[in-house]
Tab-separated table of C-alpha atoms in Angstrom:
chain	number	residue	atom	x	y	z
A	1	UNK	CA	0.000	0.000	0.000
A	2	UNK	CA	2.817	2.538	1.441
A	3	UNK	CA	4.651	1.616	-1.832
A	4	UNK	CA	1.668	2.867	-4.478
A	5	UNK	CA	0.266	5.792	-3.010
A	6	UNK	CA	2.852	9.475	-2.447
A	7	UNK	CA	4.155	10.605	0.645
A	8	UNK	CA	1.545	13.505	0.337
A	9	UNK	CA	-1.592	11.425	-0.245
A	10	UNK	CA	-0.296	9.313	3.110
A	11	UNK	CA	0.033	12.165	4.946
A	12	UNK	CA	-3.303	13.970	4.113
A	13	UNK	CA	-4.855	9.720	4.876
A	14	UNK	CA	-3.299	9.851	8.640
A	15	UNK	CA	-4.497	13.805	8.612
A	16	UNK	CA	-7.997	12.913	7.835
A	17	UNK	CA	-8.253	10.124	10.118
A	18	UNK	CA	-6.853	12.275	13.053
A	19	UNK	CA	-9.402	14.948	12.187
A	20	UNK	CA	-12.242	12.031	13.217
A	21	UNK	CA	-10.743	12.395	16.999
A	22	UNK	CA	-11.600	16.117	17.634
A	23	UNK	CA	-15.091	16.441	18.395
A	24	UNK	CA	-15.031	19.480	20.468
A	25	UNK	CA	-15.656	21.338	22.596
A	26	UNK	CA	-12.062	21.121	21.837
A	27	UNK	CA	-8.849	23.131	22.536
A	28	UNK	CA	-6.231	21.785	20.004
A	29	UNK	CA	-2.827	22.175	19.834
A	30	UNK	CA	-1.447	21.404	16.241
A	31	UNK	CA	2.452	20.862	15.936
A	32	UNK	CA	4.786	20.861	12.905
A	33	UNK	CA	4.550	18.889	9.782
A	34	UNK	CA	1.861	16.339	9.345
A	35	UNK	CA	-0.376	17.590	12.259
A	36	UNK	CA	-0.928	20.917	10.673
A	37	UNK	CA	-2.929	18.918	8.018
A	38	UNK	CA	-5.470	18.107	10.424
A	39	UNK	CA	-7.246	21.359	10.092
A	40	UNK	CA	-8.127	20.826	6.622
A	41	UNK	CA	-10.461	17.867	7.647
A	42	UNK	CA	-12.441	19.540	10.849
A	43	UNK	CA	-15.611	19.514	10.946
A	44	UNK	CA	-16.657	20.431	14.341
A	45	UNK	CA	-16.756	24.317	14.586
A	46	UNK	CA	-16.112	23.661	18.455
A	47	UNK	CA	-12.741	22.809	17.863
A	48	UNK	CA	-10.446	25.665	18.605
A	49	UNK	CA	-7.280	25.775	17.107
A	50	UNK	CA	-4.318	27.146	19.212
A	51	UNK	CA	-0.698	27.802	18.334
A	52	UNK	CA	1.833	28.153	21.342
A	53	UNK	CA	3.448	31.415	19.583
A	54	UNK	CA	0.123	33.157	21.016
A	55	UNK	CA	-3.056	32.947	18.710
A	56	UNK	CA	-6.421	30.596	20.008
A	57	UNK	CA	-8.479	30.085	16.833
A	58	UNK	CA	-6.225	29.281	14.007
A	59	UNK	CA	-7.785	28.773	10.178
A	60	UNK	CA	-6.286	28.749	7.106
A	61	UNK	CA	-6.016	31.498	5.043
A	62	UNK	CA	-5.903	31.619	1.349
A	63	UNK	CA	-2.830	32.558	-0.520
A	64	UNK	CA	-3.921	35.707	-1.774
A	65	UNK	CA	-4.530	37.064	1.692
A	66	UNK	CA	-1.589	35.862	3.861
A	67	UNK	CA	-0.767	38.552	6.190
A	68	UNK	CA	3.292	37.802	6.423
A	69	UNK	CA	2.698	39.042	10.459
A	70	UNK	CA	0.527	36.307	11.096
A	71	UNK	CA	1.936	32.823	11.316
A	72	UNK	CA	1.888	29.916	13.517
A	73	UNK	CA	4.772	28.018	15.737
A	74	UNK	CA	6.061	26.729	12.183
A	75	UNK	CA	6.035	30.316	10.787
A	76	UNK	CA	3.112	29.012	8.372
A	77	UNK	CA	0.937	32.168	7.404
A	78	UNK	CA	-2.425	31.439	9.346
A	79	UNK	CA	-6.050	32.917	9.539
A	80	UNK	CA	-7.792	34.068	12.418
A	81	UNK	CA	-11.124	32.546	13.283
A	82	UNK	CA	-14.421	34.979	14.135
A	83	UNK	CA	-13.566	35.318	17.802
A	84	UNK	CA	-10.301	34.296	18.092
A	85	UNK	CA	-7.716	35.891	20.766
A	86	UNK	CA	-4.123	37.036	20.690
A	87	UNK	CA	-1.999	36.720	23.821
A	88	UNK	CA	2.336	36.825	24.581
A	89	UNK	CA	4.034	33.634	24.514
A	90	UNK	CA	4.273	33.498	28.271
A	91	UNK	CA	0.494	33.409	28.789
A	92	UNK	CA	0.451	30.562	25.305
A	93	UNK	CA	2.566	28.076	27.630
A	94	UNK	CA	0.765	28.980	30.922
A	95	UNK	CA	-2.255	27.753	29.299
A	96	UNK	CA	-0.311	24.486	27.930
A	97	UNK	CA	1.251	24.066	31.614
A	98	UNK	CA	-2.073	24.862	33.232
A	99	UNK	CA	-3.770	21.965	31.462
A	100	UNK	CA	-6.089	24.390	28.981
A	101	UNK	CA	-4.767	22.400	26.264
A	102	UNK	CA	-7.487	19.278	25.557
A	103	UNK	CA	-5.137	17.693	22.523
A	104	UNK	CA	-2.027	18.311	21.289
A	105	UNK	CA	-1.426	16.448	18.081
A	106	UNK	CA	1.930	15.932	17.356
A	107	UNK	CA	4.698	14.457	14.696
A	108	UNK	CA	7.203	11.915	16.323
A	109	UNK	CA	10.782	10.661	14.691
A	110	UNK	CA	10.374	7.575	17.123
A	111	UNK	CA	8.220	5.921	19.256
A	112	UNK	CA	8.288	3.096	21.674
A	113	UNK	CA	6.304	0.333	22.677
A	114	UNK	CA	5.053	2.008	25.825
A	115	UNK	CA	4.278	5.293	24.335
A	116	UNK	CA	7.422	7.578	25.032
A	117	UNK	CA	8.412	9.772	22.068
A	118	UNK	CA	11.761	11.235	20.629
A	119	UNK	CA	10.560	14.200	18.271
A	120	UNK	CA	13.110	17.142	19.446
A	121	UNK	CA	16.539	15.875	18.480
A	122	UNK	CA	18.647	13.456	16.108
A	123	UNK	CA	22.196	12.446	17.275
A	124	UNK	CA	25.316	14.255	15.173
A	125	UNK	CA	22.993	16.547	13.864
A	126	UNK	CA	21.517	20.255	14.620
A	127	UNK	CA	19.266	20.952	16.665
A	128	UNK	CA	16.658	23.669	15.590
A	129	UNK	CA	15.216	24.501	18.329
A	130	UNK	CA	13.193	22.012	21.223
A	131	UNK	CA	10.060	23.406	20.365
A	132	UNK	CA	6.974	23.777	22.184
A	133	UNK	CA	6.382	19.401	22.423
A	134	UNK	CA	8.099	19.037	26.406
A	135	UNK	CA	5.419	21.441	27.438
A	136	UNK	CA	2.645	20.017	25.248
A	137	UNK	CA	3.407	16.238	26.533
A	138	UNK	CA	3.389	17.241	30.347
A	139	UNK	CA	0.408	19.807	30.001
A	140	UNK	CA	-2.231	18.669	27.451
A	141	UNK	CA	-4.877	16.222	28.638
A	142	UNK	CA	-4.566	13.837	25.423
A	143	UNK	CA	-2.060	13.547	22.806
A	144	UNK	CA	-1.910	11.998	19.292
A	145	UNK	CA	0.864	11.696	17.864
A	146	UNK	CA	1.167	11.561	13.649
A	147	UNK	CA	4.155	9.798	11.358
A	148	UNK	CA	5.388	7.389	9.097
A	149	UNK	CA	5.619	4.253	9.956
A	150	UNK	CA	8.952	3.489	8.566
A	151	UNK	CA	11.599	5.730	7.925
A	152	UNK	CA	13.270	6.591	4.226
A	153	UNK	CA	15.526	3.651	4.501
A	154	UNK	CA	12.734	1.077	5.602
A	155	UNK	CA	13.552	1.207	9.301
A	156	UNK	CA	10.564	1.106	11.625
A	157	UNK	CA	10.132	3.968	13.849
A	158	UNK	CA	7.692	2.520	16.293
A	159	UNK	CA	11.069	0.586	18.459
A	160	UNK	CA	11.134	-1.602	21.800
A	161	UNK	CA	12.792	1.100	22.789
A	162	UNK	CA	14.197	4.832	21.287
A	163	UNK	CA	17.108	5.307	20.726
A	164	UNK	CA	17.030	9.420	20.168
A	165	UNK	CA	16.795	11.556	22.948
A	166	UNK	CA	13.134	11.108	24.215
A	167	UNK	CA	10.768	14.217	24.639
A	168	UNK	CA	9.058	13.638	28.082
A	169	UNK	CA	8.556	10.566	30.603
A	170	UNK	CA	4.254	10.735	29.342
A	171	UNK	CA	3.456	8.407	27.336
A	172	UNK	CA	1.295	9.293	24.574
A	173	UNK	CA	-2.611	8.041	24.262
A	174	UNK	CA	-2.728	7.474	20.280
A	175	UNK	CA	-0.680	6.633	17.010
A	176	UNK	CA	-1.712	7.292	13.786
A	177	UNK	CA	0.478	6.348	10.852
A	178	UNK	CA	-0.518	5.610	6.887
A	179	UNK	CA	-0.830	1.620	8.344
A	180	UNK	CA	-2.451	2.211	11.317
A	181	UNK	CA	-4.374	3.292	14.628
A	182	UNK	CA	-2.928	2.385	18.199
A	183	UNK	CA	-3.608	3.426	21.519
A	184	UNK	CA	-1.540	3.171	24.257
A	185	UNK	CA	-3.316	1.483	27.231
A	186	UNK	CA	-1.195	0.868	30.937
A	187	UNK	CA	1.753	1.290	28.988
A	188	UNK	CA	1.043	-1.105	25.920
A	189	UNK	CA	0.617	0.031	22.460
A	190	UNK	CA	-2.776	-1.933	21.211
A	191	UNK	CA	-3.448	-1.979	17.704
A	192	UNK	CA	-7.482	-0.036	17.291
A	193	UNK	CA	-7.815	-0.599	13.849
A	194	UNK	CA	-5.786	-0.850	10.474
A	195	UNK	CA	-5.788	2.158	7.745
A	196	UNK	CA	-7.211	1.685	4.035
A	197	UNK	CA	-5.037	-0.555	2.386
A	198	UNK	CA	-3.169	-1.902	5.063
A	199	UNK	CA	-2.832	-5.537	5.985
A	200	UNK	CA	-1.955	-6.854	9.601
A	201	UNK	CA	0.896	-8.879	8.297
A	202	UNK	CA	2.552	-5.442	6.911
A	203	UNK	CA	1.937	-3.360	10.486
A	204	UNK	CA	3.244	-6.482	11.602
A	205	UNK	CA	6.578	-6.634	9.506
A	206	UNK	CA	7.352	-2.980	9.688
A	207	UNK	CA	6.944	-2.853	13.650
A	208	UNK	CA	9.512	-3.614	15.878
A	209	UNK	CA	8.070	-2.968	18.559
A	210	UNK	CA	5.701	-5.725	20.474
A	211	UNK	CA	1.530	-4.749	20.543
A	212	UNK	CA	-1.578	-5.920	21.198
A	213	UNK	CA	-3.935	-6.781	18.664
């Protein structure tokens, strides 16, 4: 499946199935890369999108009206819902750290087989910056976490156990990659359901890590 369909259309697949999670009243934290997609399948208008830079009610915003000020954590140009609020970046991560947050939906490099993450850092190379995910992990009430399965060289990236630096002690409550959906229950990942095309001997060949089914 992985093999016939782009990276793109996989990511907007794991986007769309994400999307299916928020039904709000929902504060929702979307990080960098894949979980930015997310808000292109909402449907609940109780879903309030917030961006730890210091904006609560995030759209998108069409191309010819991008405002270059206004951008998210990722420096993406954004929109600003009817009633959304601007605030510092000190009151942005109170509200994280005070548990305002109801999901954070985030992209991983690694995951392991309880639920800890590595997203922040790769060993021997740069680090651009930590990010916003420590806070998110320690002060949202559920996180999702979106990725590939398997890295560019085949690898699997859901491991017994990571070996990048990991992002927090929490374990995370769901996985969504272009194979398929797990939650993590007392520290077990436990395989929900598989995604379109996938077959349980694939997730089962391209995870290392052990899970329930």
């Amino acid at each position: 499946m992985s093999t016939q369909l782009s990276k793109q259309v996989l990511q907007h697949l794991i986007a769309k199935r994400v999307a299916k999670e928020l039904v709000g009243p929902y504060t929702v934290n979307l990080g960098i890369g894949i979980p930015t997609l997310v808000a292109e399948y909402l449907e609940d208008d109780q879903v309030y999108l917030h961006t730890e830079n210091g904006l609560l009610g995030v759209m998108n915003i069409e191309e010819d009206r991008i405002d270059p000020n206004l951008v998210n954590a990722g420096k993406q140009p954004v929109g600003e819902a009817i009633g959304a609020s601007f605030f510092n970046s000190a009151d942005s991560f109170a509200m994280i750290r005070g548990g305002h947050v109801d999901v954070a939906i985030l992209g991983a490099l690694q995951v392991d087989e309880s639920g800890i993450i590595a997203n922040w850092a790769v060993p021997g190379k740069n680090i651009m910056g930590v990010g916003g995910a420590m806070d998110l992990l320690v002060g949202a009430k559920k996180v999702i976490v979106t990725m590939n399965h398997t890295s560019k060289d085949g690898q699997s990236k859901i491991l017994k156990e990571c070996t990048y630096p990991i992002t927090s002690t929490r374990s995370v409550d769901m996985l969504v990659t272009e194979l398929a959906v797990f939650k993590v229950k007392q520290k077990q990942l436990k395989l929900m359901e598989l995604m379109p095309g996938a077959t349980i001997e694939e997730v089962r060949e391209k995870t290392e890590a052990n899970f329930i089914e």
